[in-house]
Tab-separated table of C-alpha atoms and ligand atoms in Angstrom:
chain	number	residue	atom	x	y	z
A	1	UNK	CA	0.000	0.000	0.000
A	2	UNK	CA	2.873	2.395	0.793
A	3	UNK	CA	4.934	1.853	-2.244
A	4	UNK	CA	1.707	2.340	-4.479
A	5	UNK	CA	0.449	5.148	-2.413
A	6	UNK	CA	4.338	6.841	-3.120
A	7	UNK	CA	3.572	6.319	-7.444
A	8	UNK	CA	-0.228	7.884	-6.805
A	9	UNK	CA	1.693	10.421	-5.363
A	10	UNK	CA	3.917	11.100	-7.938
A	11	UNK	CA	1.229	11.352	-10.458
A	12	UNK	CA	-0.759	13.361	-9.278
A	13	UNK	CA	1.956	15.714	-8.703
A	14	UNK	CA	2.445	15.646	-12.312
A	15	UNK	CA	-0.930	15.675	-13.174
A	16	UNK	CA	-1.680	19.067	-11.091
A	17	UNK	CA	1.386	21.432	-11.758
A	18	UNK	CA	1.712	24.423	-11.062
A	19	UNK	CA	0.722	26.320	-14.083
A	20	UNK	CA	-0.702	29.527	-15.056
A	21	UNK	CA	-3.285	30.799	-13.041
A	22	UNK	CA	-1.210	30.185	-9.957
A	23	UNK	CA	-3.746	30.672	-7.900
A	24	UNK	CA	-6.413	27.677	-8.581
A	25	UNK	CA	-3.224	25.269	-8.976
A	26	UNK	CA	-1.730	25.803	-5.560
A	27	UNK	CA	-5.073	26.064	-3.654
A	28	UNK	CA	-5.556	22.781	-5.972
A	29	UNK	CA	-2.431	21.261	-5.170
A	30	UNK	CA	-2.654	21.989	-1.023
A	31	UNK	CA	-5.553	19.799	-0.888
A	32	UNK	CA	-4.558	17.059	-3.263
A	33	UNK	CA	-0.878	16.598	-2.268
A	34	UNK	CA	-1.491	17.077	1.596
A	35	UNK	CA	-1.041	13.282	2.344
A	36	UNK	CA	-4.211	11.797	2.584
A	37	UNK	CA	-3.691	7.819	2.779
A	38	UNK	CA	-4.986	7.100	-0.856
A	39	UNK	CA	-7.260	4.927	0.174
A	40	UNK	CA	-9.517	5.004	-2.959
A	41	UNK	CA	-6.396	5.086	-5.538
A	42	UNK	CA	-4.979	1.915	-3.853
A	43	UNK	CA	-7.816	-0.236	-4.336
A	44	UNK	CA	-8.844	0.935	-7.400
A	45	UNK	CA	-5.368	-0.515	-8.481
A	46	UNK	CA	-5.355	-3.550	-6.059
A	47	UNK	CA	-8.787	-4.273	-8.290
A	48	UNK	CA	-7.161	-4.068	-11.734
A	49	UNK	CA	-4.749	-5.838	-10.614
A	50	UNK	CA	-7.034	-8.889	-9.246
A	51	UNK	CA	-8.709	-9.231	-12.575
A	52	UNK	CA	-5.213	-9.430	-14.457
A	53	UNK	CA	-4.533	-5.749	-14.982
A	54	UNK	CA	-1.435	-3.670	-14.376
A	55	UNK	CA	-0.825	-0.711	-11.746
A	56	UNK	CA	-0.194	2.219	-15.304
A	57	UNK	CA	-3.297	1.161	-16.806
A	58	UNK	CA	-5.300	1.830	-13.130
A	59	UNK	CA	-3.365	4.981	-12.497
A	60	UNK	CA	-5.206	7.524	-14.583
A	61	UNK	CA	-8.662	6.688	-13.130
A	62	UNK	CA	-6.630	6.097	-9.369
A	63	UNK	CA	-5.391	9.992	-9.603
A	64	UNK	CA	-9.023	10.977	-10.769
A	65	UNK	CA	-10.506	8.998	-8.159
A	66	UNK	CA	-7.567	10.958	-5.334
A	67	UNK	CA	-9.331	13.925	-7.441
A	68	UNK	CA	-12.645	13.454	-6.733
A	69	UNK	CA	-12.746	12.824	-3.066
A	70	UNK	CA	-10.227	15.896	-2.457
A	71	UNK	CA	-12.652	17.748	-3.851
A	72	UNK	CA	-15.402	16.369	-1.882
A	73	UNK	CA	-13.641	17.118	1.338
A	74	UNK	CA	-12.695	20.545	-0.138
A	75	UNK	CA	-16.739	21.349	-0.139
A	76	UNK	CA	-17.155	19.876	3.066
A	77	UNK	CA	-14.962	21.703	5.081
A	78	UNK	CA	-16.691	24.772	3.843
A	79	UNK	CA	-18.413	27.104	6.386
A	80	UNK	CA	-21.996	26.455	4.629
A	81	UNK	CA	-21.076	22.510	4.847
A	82	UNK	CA	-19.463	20.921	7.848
A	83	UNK	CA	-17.439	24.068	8.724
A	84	UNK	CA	-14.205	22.615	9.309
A	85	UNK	CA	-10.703	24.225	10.086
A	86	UNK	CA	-8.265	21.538	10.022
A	87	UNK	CA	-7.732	18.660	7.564
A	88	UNK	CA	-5.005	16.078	6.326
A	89	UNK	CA	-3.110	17.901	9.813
A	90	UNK	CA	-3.448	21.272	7.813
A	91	UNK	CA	-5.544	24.497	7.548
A	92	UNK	CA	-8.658	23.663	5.761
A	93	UNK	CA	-8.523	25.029	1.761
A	94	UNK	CA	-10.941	27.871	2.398
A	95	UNK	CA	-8.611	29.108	5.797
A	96	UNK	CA	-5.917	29.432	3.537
A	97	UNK	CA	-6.858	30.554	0.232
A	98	UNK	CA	-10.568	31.958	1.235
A	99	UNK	CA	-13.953	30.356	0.211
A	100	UNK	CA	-14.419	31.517	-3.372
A	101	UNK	CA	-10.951	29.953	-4.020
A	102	UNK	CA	-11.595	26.966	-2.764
A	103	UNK	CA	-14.526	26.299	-4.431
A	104	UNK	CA	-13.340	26.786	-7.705
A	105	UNK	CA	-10.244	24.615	-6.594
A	106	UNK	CA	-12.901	22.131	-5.652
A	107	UNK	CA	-14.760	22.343	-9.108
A	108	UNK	CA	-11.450	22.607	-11.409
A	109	UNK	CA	-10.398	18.961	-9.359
A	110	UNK	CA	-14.061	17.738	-10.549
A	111	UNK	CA	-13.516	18.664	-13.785
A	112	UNK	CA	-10.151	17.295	-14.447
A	113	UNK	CA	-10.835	14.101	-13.089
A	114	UNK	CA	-13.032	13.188	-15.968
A	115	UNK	CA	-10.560	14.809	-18.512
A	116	UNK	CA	-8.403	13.053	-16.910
A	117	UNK	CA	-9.200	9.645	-17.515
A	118	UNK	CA	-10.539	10.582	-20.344
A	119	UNK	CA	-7.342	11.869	-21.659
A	120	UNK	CA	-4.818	9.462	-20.394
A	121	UNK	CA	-6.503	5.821	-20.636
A	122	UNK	CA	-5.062	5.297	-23.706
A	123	UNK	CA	-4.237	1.630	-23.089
A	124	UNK	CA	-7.814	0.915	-22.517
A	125	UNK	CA	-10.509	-0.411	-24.765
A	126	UNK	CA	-13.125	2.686	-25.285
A	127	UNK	CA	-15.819	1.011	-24.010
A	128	UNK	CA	-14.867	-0.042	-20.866
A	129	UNK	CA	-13.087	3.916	-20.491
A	130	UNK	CA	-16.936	5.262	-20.876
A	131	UNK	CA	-17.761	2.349	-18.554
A	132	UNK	CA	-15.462	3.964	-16.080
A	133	UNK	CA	-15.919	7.575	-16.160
A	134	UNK	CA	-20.132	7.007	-16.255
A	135	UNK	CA	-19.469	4.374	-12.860
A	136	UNK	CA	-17.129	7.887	-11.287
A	137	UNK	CA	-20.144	10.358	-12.867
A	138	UNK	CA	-22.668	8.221	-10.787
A	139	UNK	CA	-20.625	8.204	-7.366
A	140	UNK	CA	-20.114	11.183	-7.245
A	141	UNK	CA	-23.840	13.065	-8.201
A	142	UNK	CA	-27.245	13.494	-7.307
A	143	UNK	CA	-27.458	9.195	-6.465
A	144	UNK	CA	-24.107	9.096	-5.150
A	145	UNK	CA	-21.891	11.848	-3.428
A	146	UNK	CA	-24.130	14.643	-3.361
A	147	UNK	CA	-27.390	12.674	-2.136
A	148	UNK	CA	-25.089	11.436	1.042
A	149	UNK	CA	-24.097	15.046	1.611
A	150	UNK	CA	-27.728	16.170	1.266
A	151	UNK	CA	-29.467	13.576	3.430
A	152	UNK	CA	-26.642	14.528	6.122
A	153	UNK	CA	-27.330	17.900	5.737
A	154	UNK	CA	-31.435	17.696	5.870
A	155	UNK	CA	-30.782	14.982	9.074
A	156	UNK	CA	-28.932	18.022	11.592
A	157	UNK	CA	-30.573	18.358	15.004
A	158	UNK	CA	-33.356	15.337	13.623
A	159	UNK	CA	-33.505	11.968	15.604
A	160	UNK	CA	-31.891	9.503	12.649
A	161	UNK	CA	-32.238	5.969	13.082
A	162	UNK	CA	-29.646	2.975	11.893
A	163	UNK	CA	-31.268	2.658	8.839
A	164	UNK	CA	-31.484	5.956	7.860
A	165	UNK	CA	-27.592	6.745	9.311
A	166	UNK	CA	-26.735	3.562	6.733
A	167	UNK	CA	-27.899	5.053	3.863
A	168	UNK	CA	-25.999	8.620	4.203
A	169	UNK	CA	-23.150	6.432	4.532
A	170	UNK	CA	-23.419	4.215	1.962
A	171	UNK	CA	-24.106	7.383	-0.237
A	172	UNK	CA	-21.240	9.732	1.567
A	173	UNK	CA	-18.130	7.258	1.999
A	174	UNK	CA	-19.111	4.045	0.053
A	175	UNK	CA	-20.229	5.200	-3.607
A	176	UNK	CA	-16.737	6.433	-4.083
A	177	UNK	CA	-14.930	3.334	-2.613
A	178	UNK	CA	-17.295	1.620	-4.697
A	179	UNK	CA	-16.481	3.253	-8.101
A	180	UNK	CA	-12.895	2.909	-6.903
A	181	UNK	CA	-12.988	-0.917	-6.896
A	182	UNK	CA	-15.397	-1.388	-9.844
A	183	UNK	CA	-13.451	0.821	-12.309
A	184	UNK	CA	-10.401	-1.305	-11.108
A	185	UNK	CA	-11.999	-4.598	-12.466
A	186	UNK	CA	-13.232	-2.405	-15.364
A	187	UNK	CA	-9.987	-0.931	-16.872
A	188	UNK	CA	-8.622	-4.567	-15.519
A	189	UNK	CA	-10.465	-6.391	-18.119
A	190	UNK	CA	-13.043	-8.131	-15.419
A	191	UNK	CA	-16.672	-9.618	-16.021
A	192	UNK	CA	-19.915	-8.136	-14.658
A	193	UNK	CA	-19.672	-11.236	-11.784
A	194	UNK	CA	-16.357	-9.488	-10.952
A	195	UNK	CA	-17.738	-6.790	-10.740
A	196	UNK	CA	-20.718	-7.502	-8.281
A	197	UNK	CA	-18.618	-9.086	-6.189
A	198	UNK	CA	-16.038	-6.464	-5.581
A	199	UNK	CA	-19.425	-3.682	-5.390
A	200	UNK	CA	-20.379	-5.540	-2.598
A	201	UNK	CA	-16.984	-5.487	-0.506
A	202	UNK	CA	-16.921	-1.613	-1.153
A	203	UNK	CA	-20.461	-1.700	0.269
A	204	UNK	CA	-19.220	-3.200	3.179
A	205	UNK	CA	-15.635	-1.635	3.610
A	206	UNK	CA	-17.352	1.969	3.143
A	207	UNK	CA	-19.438	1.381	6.345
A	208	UNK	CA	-16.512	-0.282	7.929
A	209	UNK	CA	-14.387	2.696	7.094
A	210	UNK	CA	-17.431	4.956	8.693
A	211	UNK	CA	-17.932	3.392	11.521
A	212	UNK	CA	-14.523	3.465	12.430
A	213	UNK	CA	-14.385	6.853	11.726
A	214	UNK	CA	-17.009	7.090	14.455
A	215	UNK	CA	-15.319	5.790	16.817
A	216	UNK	CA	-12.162	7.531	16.209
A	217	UNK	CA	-13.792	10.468	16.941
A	218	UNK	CA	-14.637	9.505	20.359
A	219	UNK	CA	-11.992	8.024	21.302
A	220	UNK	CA	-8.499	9.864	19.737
A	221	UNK	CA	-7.370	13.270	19.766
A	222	UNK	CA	-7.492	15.911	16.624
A	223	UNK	CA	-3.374	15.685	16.976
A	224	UNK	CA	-3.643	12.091	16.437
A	225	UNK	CA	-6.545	12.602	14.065
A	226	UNK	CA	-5.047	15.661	11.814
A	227	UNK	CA	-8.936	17.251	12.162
A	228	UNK	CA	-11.080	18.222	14.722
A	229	UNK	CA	-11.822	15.411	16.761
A	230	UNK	CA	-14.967	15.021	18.954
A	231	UNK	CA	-16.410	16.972	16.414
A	232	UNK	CA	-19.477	14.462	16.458
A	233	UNK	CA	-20.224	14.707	20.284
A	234	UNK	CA	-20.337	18.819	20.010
A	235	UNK	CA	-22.513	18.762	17.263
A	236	UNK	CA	-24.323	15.796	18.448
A	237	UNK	CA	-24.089	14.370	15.313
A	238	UNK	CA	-25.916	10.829	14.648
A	239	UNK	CA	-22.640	8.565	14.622
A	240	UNK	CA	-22.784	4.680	15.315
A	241	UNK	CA	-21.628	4.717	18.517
A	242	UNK	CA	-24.002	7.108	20.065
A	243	UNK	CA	-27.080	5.163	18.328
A	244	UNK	CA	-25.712	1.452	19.476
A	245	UNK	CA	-23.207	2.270	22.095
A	246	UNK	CA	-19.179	1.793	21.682
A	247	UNK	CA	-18.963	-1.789	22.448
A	248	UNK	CA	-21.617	-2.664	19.789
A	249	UNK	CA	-20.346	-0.354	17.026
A	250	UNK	CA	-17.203	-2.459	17.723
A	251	UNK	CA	-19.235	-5.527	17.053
A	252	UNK	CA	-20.598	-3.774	14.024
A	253	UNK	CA	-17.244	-3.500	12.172
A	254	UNK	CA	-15.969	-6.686	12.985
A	255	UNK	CA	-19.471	-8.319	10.994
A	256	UNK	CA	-18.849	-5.841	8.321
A	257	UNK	CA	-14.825	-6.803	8.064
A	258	UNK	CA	-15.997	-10.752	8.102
A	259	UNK	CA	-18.635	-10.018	5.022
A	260	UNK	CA	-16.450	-7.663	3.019
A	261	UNK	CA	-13.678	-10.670	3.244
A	262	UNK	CA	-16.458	-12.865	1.893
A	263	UNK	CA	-17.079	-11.306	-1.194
A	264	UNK	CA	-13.461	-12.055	-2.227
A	265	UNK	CA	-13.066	-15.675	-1.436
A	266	UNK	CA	-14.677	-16.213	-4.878
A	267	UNK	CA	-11.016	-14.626	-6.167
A	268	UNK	CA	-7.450	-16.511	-6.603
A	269	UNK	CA	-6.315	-16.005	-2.913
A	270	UNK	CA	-2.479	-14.625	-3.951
A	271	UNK	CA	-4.890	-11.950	-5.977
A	272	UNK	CA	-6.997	-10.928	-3.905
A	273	UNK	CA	-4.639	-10.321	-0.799
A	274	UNK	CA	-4.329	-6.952	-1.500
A	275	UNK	CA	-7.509	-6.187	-0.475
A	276	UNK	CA	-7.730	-8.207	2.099
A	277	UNK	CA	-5.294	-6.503	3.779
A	278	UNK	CA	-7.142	-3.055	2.613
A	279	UNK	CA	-9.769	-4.268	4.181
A	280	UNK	CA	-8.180	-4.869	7.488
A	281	UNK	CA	-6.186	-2.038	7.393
A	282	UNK	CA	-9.329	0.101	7.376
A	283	UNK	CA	-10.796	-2.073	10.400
A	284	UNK	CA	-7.923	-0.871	12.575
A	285	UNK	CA	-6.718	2.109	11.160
A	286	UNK	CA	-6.148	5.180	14.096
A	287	UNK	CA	-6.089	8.346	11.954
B	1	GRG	C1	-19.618	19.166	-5.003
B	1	GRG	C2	-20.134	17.328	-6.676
B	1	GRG	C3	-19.861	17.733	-5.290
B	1	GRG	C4	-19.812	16.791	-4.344
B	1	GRG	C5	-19.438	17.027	-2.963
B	1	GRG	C6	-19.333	17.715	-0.022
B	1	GRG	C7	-19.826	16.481	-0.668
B	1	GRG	C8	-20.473	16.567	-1.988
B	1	GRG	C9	-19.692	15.257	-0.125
B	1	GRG	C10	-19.000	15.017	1.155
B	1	GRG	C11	-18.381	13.685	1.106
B	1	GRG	C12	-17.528	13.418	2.304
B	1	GRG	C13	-16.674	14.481	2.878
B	1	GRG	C14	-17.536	12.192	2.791
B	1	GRG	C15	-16.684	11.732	3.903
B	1	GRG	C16	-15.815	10.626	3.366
B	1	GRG	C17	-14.684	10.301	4.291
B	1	GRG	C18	-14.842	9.132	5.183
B	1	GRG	C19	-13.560	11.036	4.274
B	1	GRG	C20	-12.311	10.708	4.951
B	1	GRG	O1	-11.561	9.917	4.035
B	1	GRG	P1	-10.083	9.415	4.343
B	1	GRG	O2	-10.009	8.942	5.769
B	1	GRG	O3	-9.275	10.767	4.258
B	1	GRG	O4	-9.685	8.469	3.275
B	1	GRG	P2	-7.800	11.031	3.678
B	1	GRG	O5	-7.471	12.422	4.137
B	1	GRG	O6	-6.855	10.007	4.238
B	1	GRG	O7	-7.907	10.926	2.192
């Protein structure tokens, strides 16, 4: 994961230079190069790779992917969103380059994404590009992205129940992780069972990933963090633990670990150990 976080890296630093207007590049490049884990890059190339792809042919849609969700975080922070001062253990886009900037930044990372792909998949059959970039189009709008953000927004100061907490967060964190793992098998050459079967490990490694982010909020501080933490208490946001206490939300990500590893025992074990180990990584990560 750290060696193919390092290339990610590396392209997108090529992809985003700093060109002419300086402005929109460097608020662009503060976000995208401020060392966020690459989650979604790394499986979107641990999925190519499981269906018989390689990491180059991955890498454009794994830097438009890195694209897309430092945009959504971007918007997030923003004082009309989540109002957040600190991310990736920096000032927040808008702190530092003010909000009109970094909305713009925010839209000019949306946009390139798809020109992106579009631009540099030149390995890849057509069909299964336009397969990609309409699987990214859906995570990230009105079904995807934007309805989590939405539903969270409309949900403030409501009572929300388990069900209704589920959906923002299949929506909010795992549309993206989704489109990360099924344009992986996509640009990978994979079959439609392939790509089912990794949909439905995103599924479950998005609310993994959420519910551990719920419980990292309770429990570590925004040092350890690199944002606010306890955020969730102030606000008295709806999080997992406060609707089925610590001890079951616990409980909760260990069932959601044991299906997500389920869905890849169809795959050639060497493979598929890659995301395995994504998988557990995001069980016990601490930041
Ligand atoms: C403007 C088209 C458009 C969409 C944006 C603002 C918004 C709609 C959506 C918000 C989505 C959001 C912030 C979801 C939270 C996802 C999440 C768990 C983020 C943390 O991801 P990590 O831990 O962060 O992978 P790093 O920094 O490591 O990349």
């Amino acid at each position: 994961m750290t060696s193919k976080a390092k290339r990610v890296n590396k392209a997108l630093d090529e992809t985003v230079q700093l060109r002419h207007p300086a402005k929109i590049h460097e608020a662009m490049r503060y976000s995208l190069l401020a060392g966020g884990k690459r989650v979604r890059p790394v499986l979107c190339i641990a999925s190519c790779e499981l269906v018989g792809g390689d990491e180059s042919s991955a890498m454009p849609v794994a830097c438009a992917l890195e694209m897309i969700h430092t945009m959504s975080l971007v918007h997030d922070d923003l004082p009309c969103m989540d109002n957040d001062d600190f991310r990736r253990g920096k000032p927040t886009n808008h702190k530092v380059f003010g909000e009109d900037t970094a909305i713009l930044a925010g839209d000019a990372l949306l946009s390139l994404a798809f020109e992106h792909v579009a631009a540099k998949s030149t390995e890849i059959s057509p069909d299964r590009v336009v397969r990609a970039i309409a699987e990214l189009g859906s995570a990230v709008g009105s079904e995807g992205l934007v309805a989590g953000e939405i539903m969270d927004i409309d949900s403030e100061g409501k009572d929300v129940s388990l069900n209704e907490l589920e959906n923002i967060h299949l929506h909010k964190t795992a549309k993206l992780l989704e489109a990360a793992v099924v344009c992986g098998v996509i640009i990978g050459g994979g079959n439609m069972i392939e790509v089912e079967r990794v949909r439905k490990y995103a599924r479950c490694i998005g609310l993994l990933f959420q519910v551990v982010d719920d419980i990292l909020d309770v429990t570590k501080s925004s040092k350890e963090l690199g944002k606010t933490a306890g955020k969730d208490l102030v606000s008295d946001k709806a999080t997992y633990p406060k609707l089925m206490g610590i001890e079951n939300a616990r409980k909760f990500a260990c069932d959601l670990l044991a299906q997500a590893t389920e869905e890849l025992a169809y795959f050639e074990v060497a493979r598929a150990a890659p995301l395995y180990h994504l998988a557990y990584y995001i069980a016990s990560r601490q930041h």
